[in-house]
Short mmCIF file of C-alpha atoms in Angstrom, two decimals:
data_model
loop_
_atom_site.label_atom_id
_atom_site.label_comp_id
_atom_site.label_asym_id
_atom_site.label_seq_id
_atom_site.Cartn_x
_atom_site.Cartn_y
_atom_site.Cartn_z
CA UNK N 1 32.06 -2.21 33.94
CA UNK N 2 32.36 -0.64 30.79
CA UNK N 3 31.64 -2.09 27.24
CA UNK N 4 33.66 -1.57 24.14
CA UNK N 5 32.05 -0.62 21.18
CA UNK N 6 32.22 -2.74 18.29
CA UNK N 7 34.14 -2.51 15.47
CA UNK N 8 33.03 -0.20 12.85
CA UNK N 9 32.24 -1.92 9.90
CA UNK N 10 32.95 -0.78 6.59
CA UNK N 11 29.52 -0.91 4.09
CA UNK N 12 30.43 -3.33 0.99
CA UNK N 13 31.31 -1.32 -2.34
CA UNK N 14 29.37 -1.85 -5.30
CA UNK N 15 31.72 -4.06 -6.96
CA UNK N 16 31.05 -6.40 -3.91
CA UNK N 17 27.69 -5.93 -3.82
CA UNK N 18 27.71 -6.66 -7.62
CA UNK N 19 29.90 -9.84 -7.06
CA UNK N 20 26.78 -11.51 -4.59
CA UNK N 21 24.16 -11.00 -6.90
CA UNK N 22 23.76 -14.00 -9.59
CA UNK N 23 23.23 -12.51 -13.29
CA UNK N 24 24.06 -9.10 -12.02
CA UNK N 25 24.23 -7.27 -15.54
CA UNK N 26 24.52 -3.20 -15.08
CA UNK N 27 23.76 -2.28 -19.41
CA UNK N 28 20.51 -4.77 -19.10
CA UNK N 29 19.63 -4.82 -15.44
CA UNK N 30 16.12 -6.37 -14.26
CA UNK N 31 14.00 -4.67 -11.97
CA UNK N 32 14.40 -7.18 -9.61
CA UNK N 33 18.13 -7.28 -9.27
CA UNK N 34 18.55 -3.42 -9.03
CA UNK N 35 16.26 -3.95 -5.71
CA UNK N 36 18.26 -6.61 -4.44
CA UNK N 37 21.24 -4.35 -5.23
CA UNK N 38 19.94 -1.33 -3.54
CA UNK N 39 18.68 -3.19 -0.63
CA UNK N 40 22.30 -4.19 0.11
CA UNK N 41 23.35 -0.63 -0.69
CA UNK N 42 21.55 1.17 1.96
CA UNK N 43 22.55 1.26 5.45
CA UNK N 44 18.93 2.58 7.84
CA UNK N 45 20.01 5.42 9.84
CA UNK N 46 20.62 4.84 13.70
CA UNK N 47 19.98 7.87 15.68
CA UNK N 48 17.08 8.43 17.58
CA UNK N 49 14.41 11.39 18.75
CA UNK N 50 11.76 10.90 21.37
CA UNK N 51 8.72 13.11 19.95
CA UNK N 52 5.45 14.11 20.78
CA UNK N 53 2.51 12.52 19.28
CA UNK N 54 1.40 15.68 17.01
CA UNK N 55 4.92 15.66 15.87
CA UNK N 56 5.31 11.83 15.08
CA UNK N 57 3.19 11.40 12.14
CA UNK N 58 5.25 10.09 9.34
CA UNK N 59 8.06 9.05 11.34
CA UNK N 60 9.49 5.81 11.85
CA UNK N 61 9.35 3.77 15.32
CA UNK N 62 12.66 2.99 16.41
CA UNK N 63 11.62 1.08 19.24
CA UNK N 64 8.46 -1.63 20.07
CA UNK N 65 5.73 0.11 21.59
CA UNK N 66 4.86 -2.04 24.50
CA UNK N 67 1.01 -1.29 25.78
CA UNK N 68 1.26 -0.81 29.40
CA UNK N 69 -2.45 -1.58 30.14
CA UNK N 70 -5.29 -3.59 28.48
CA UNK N 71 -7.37 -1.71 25.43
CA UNK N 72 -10.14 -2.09 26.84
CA UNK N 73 -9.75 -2.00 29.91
CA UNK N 74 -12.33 -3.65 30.85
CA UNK N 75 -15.50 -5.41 29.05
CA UNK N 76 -17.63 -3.13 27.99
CA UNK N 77 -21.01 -2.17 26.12
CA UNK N 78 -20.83 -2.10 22.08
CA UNK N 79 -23.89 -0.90 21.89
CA UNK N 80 -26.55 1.39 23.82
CA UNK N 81 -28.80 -1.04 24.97
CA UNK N 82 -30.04 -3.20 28.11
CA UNK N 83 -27.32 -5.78 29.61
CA UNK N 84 -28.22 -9.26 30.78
CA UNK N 85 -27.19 -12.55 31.38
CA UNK N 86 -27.48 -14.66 28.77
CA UNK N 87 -28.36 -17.72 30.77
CA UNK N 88 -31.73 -16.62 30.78
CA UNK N 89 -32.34 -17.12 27.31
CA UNK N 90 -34.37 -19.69 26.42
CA UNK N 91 -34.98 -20.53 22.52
CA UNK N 92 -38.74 -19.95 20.77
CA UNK N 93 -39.03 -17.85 23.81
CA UNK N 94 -39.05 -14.29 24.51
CA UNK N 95 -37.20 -13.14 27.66
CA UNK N 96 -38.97 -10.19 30.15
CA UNK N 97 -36.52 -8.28 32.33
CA UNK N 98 -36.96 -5.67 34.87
CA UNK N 99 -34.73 -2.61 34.56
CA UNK N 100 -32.93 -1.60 37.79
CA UNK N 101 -30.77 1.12 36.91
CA UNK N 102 -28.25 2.76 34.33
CA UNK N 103 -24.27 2.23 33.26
CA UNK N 104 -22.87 5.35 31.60
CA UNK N 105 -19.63 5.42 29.68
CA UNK N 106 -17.52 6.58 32.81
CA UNK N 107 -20.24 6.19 35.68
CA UNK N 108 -20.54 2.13 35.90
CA UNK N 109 -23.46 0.38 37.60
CA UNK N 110 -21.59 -1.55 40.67
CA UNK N 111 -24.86 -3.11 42.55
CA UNK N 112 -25.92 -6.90 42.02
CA UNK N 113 -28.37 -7.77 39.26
CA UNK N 114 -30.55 -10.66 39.73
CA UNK N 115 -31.89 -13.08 37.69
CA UNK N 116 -34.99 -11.21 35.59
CA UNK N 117 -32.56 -7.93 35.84
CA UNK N 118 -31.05 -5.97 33.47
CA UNK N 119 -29.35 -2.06 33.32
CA UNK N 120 -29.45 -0.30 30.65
CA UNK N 121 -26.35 0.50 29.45
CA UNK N 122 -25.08 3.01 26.93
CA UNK N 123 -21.67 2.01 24.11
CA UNK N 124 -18.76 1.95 26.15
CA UNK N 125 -20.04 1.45 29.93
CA UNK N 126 -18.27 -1.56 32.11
CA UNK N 127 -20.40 -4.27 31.57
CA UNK N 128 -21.83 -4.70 35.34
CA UNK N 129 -20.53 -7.59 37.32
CA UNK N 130 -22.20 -10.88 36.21
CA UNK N 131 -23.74 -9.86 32.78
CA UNK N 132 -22.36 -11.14 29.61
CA UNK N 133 -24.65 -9.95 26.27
CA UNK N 134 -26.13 -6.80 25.56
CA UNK N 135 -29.94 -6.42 23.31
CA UNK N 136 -29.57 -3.13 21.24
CA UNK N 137 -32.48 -0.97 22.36
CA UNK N 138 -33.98 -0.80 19.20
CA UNK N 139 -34.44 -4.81 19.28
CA UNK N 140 -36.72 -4.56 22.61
CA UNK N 141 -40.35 -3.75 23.78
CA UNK N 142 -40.71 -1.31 26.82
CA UNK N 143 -43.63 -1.12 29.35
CA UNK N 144 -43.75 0.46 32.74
CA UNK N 145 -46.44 -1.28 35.44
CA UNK N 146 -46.40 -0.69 39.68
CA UNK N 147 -43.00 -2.83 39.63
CA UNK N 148 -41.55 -0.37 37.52
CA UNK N 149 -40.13 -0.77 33.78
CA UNK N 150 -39.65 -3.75 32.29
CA UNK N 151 -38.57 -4.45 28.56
CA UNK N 152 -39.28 -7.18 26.62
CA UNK N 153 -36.82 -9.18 24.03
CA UNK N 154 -38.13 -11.16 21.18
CA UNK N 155 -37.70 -15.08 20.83
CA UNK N 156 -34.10 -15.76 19.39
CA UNK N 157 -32.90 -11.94 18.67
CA UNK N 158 -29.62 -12.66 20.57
CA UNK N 159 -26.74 -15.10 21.34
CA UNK N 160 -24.38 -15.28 24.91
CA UNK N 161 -22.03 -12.84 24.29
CA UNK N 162 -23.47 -10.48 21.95
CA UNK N 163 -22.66 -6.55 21.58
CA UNK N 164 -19.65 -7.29 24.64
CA UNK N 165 -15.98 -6.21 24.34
CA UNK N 166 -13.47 -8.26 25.81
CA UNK N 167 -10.99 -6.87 28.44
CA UNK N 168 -7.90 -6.36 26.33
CA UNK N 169 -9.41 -7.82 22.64
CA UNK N 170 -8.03 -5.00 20.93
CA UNK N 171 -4.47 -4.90 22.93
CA UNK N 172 -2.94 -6.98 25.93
CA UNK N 173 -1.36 -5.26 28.88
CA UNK N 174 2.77 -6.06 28.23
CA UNK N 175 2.02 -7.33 24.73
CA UNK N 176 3.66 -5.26 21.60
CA UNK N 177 1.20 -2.62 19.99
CA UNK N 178 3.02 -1.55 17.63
CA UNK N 179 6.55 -2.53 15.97
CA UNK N 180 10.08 -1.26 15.58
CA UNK N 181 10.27 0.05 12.14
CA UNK N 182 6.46 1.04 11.64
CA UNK N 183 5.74 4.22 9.68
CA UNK N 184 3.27 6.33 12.09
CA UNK N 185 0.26 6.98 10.29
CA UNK N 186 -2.69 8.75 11.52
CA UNK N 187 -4.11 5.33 12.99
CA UNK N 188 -1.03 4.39 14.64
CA UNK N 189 -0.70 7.39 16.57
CA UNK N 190 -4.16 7.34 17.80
CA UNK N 191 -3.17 4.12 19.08
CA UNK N 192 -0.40 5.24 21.00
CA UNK N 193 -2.69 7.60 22.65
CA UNK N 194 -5.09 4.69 23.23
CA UNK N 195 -2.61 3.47 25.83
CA UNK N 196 -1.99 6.74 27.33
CA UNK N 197 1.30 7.22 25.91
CA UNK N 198 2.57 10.80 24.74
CA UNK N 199 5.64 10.62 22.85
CA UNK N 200 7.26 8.23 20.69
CA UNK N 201 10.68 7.30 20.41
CA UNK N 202 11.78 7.34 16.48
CA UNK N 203 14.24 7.48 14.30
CA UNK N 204 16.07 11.25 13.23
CA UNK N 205 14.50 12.34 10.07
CA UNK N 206 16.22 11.27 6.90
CA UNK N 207 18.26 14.53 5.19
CA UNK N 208 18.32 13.97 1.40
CA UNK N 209 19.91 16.50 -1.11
CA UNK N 210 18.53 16.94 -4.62
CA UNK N 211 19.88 19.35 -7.38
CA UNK N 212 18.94 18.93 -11.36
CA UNK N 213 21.68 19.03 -13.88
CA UNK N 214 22.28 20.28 -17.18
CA UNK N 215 23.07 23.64 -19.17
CA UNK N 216 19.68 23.32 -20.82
CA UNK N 217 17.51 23.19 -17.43
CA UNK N 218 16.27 27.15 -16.76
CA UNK N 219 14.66 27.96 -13.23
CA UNK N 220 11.59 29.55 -12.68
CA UNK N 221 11.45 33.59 -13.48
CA UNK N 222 14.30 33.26 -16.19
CA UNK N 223 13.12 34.33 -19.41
CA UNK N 224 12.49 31.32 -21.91
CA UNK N 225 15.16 30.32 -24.36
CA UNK N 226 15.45 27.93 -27.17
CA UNK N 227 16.36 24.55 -26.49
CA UNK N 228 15.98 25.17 -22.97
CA UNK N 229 12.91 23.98 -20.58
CA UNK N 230 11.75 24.48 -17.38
CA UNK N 231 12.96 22.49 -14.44
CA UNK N 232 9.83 20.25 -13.37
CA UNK N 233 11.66 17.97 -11.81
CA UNK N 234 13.00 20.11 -8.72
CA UNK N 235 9.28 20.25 -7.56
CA UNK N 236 8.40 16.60 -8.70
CA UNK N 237 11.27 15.26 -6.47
CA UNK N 238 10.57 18.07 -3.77
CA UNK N 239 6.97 17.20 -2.95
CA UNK N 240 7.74 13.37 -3.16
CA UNK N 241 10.17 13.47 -0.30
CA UNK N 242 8.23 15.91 1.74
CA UNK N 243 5.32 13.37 1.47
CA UNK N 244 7.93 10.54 2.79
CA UNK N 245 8.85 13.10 5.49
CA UNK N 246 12.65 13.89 4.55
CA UNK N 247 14.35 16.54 5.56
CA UNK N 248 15.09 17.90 2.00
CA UNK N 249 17.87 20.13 1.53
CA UNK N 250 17.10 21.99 -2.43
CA UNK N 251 20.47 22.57 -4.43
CA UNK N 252 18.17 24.16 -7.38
CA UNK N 253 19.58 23.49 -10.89
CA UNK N 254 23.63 23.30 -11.41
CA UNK N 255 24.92 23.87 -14.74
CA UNK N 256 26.66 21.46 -16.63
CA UNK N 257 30.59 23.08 -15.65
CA UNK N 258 32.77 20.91 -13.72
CA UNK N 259 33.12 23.14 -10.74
CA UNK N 260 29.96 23.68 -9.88
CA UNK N 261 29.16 20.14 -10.29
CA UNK N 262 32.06 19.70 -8.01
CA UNK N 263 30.76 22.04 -5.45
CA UNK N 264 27.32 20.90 -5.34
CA UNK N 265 28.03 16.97 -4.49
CA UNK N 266 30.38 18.49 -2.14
CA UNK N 267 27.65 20.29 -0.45
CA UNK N 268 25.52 17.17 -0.70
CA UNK N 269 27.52 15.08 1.20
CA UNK N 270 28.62 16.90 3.79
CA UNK N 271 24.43 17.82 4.83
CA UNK N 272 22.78 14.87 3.44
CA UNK N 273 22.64 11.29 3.75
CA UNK N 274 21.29 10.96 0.59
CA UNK N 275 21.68 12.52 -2.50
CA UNK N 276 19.67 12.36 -5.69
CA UNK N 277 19.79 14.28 -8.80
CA UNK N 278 18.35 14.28 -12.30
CA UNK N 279 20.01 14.24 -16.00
CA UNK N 280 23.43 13.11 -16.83
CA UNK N 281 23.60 9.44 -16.14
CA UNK N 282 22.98 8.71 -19.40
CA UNK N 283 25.56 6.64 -21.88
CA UNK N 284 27.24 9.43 -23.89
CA UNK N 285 25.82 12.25 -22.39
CA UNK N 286 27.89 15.08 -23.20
CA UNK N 287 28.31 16.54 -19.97
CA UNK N 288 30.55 16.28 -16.59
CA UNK N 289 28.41 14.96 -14.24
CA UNK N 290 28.69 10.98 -14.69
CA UNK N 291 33.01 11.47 -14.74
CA UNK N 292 32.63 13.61 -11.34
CA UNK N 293 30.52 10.86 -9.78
CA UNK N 294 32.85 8.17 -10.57
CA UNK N 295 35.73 10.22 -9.62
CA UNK N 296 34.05 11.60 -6.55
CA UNK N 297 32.75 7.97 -5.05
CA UNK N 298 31.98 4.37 -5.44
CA UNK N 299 29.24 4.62 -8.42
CA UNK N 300 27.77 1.94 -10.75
CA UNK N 301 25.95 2.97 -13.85
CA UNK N 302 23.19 0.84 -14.76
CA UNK N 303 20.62 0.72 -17.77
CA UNK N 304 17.82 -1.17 -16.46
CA UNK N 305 15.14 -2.86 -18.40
CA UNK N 306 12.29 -1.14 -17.08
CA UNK N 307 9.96 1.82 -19.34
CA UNK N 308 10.09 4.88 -18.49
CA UNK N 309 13.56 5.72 -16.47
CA UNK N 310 16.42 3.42 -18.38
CA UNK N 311 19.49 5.08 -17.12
CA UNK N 312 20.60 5.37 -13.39
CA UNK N 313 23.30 5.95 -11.04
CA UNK N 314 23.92 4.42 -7.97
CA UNK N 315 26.43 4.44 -5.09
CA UNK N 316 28.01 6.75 -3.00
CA UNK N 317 29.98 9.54 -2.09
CA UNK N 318 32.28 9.86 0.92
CA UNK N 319 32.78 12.92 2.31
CA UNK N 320 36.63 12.50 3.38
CA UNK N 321 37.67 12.13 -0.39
CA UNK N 322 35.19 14.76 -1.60
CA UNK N 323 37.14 17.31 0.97
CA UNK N 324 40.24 16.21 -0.08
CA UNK N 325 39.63 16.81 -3.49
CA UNK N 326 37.30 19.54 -3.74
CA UNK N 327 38.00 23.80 -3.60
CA UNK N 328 34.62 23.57 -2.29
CA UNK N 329 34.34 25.48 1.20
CA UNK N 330 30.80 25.27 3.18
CA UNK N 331 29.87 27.15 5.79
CA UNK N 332 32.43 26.31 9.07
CA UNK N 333 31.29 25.50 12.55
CA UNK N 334 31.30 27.46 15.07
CA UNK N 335 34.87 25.94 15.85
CA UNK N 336 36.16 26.72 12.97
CA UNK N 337 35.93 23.42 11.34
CA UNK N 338 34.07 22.03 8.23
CA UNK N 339 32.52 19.28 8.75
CA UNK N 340 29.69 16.75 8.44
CA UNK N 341 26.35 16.89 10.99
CA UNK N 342 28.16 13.56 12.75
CA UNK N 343 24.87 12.33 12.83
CA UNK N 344 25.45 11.51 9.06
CA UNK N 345 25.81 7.88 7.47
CA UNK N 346 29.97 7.64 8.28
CA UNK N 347 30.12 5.79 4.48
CA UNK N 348 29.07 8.68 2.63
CA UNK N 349 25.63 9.55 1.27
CA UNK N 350 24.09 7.13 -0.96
CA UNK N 351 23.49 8.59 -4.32
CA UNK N 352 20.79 8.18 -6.71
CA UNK N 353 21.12 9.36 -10.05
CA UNK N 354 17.87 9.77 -12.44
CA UNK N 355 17.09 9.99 -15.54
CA UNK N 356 15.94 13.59 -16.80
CA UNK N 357 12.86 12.93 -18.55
CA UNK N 358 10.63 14.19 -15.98
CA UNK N 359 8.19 10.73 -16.06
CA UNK N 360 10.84 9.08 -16.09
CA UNK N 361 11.83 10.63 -12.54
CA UNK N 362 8.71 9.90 -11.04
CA UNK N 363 8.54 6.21 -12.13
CA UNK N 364 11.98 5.34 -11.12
CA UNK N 365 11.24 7.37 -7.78
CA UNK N 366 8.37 5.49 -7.49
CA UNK N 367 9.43 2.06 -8.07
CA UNK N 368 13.07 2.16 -7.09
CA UNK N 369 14.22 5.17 -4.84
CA UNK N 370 11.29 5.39 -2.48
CA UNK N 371 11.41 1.81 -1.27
CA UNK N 372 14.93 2.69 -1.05
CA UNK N 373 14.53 5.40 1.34
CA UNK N 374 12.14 3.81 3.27
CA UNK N 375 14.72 1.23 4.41
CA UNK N 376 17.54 4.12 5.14
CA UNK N 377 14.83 5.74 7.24
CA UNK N 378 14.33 2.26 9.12
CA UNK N 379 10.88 1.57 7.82
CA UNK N 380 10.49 -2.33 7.30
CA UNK N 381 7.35 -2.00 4.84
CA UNK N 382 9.29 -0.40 2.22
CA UNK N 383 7.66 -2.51 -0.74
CA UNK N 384 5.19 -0.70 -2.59
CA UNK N 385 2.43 -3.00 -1.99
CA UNK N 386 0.57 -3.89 -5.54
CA UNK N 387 -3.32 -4.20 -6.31
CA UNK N 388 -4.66 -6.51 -9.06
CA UNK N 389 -6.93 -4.87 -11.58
CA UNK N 390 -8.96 -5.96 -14.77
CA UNK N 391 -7.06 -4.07 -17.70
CA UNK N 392 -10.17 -2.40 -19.93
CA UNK N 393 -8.24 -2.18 -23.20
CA UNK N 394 -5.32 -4.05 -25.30
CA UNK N 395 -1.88 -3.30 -24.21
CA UNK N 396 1.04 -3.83 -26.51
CA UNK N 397 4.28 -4.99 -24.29
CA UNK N 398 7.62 -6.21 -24.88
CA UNK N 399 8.76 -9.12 -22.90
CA UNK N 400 11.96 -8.26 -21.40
CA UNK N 401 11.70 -5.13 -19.59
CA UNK N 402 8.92 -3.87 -16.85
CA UNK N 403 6.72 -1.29 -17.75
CA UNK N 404 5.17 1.13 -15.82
CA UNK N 405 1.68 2.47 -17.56
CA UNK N 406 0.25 5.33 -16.32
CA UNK N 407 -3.61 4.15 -15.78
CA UNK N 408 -6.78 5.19 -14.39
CA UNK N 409 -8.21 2.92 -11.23
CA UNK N 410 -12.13 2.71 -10.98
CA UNK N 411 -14.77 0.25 -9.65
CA UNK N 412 -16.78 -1.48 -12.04
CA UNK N 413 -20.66 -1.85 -12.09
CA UNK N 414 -20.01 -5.63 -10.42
CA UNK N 415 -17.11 -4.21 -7.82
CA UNK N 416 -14.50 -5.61 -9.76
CA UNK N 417 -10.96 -3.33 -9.53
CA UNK N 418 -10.89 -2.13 -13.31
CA UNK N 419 -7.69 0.16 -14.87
CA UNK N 420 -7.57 1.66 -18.56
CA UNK N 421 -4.64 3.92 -19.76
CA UNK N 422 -4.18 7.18 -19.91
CA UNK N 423 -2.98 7.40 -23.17
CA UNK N 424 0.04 8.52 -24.50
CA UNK N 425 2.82 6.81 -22.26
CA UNK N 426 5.58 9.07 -23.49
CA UNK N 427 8.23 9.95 -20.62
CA UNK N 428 7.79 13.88 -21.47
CA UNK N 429 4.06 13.57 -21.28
CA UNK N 430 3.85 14.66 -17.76
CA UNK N 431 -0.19 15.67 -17.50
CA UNK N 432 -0.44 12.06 -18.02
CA UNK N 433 0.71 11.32 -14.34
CA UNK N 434 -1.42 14.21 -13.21
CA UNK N 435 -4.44 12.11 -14.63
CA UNK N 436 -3.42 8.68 -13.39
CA UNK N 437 -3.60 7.41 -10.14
CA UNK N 438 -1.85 4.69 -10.66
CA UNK N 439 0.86 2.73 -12.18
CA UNK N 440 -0.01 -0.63 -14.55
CA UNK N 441 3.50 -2.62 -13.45
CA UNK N 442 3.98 -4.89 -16.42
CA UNK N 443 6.54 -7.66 -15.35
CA UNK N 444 9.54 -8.39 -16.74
CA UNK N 445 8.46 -11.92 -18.35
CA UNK N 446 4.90 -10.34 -19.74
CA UNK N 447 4.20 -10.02 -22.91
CA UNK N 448 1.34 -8.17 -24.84
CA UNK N 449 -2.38 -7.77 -22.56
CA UNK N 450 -5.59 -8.77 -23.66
CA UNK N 451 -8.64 -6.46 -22.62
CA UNK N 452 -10.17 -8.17 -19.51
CA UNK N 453 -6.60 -9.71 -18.52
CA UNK N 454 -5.71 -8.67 -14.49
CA UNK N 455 -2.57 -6.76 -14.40
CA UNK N 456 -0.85 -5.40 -11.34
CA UNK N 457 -1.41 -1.77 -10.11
CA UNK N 458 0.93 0.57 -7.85
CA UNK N 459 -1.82 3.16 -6.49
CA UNK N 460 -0.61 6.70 -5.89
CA UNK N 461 -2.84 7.06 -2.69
CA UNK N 462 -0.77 8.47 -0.35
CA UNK N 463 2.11 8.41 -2.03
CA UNK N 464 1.96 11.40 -4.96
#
């Protein structure tokens, strides 16, 4: 019997999504509410890829991984060493046993062991029928006499149970090992493997589109010009999404002319399900691309109190208006038609529109268009998780707004987590965030830090 599928359901616009959120305020937006927004914005993709394990890192589980058999298997040695039953252990005593054979990782002992027994037993052999505790061999006394070797264990070295792993302590046969919407990191996929497994099913990689903006933006190998600078951000936002393992689909630079504009979004959506740029969001910015995104799809235009990265765009464009309106013409298929991969987002491609500054970029990335991603690629840890650190030094802040504060993580002398600043916090000053490895996230509601006063740190492990 067949099973109608259900309704398609329209994502909410971002005049509705504005409408749910209490004290939603687009020229003084907190931190806070533009990740309520976005989280609301950004519909996960749904398709799906079974992959092989050397091809799954980075990728997102679309399924629960169910282990089909116990990890371990069986109980086993944690240690190379002589196993006994405990029972003979008496306290202020020491215990004498006589060896009567050998368990190997993969070449158990299966005879009986009597009382005053033991085998010796190397990390990872079945513990043989009966025994429960294994003595390291470095803890014992050897001696060899006419009855054969025999080892000797010192009064109260061990307790029941010691140096043994459990049958299934790490992971129960039918139990889940790992969870729909984990990010497969080098860890998780060696877990997989632990269970014999060799694929993964996943979700499709996320396509996102990035171009930079502006008439002032030169590309590497053009000759330098006044007023002009280099375009920094291309690579920034380049290596950032390669390292969240998007498929990333480079636009270059677009000059600030209407119909190129016009042809690049167009572009954009049809390939991408997300598309972010940089320049041109800003409030009297004297160029084209803030009118074509508002004329092109459902965009809000926030300045949020945050420092660096003020301005941004958010929304989307649809790629049945852009086609209608647009003298843009893409590649066709094969067919004949022009059209987008139908494994796209059928709302459009969410758009994310940064600042220019290229610190600026990289904080906003950071704090607001990664987690962002994360949730369109289906991830459910999309929260950049924060560390607390003792600040070294003074820091002047406004209340009002979040900062972000390029610092410096270290250990002190004691172990304490300890950050200090790298200096200049200008958002042109980009050495400064090759220097850091870290973010200082000052909160909306702080005001000015004293030295030795924890703050909250964003590392860049991993991430940059």
């Amino acid at each position: 019997m067949s099973t109608a599928c259900p309704p398609f359901t329209p994502a909410p616009t971002t005049t509705e999504i504005a409408a749910a959120l209490q004290g939603y305020d687009p020229p003084s937006l907190r931190v806070a509410d533009a990740h309520a927004f976005l989280q609301q914005l950004v519909q996960p993709v749904t398709e799906t890829q079974e992959v092989g394990l050397f091809d799954a890192l980075g990728r997102v589980l679309a399924h629960d991984v169910v282990s089909p058999l116990s990890v371990p298997p069986h109980d086993n040695s944690a240690m190379d060493g002589y196993a006994f039953h405990a029972g003979q252990l008496t306290a202020g005593a020491p215990l004498v046993l006589r060896v009567v054979g050998k368990a190997l990782a993969g070449a158990p002992w299966v005879a009986p062991v009597a009382r005053g027994e033991c085998v010796k037993i190397t990390t990872g052999a079945v513990m043989p029928a009966g025994l429960d505790t294994v003595v390291p061999q470095e803890f014992t006394r050897s001696h060899t006499d006419s009855d054969g070797e025999h080892i000797t264990i010192p009064a109260d070295t061990l307790r029941p149970g010691d140096n043994r792993r459990l049958k299934g302590e790490d992971l129960q046969q039918g139990r889940v090992a790992l969870s729909k919407g984990e990010l497969l990191t080098p860890a998780a996929l060696g877990l997989i493997a632990s269970l014999g497994l060799k694929t993964a099913t996943v979700y499709r990689r996320l396509r996102v589109a990035y171009f930079s903006t502006g008439d002032e933006i030169l590309s590497l190998g053009q000759a330098p010009r006044e007023g002009a600078v280099y375009d920094s951000n291309r690579y920034t936002i380049f290596g950032l999404l390669q390292k969240l393992g998007c498929e990333v689909i480079d636009l270059g630079v677009v000059p600030d002319q209407p119909a190129l504009l016009e042809a690049a979004f167009c572009q954009a959506a049809q390939q991408a399900d997300a598309i972010i740029t940089s320049g041109g969001v800003s409030v009297g910015e004297a160029d084209h691309t803030r009118t074509l995104m508002q004329t092109l799809g459902d965009v809000a235009f926030w300045r949020i109190a945050m420092r660096p990265g003020r301005p941004m765009a958010v929304g989307r464009i649809g790629t049945g208006a852009l086609q209608a309106q647009s003298t843009y013409s893409p590649e066709p298929e094969k067919d004949g038609s022009y059209q987008k991969d139908s494994n796209s987002n059928p709302s459009g491609a969410l758009l994310l529109g940064l600042p220019g500054n290229p610190v600026a970029v990289m904080v906003t990335f950071l704090a607001l268009v990664r987690p962002a991603l994360l949730r369109m690629m289906g991830c459910t840890r999309a929260a950049p998780p924060l560390l607390r650190a003792i600040s070294t030094e003074a820091i002047r802040k406004k209340a009002g707004r979040t900062e972000y504060q390029r610092g410096v993580v270290s250990t002190s002398a004691d172990g304490t987590l300890q950050v200090r600043s790298t200096g200049n916090q200008g958002s042109g000053v980009l050495s400064s965030m090759v220097q850091a490895n870290g973010l200082m996230v000052l909160h909306h509601d702080q005001g000015h830090i004293a030295a030795g006063d924890g703050v909250d740190v964003m590392v860049f492990d991993g991430v940059i």
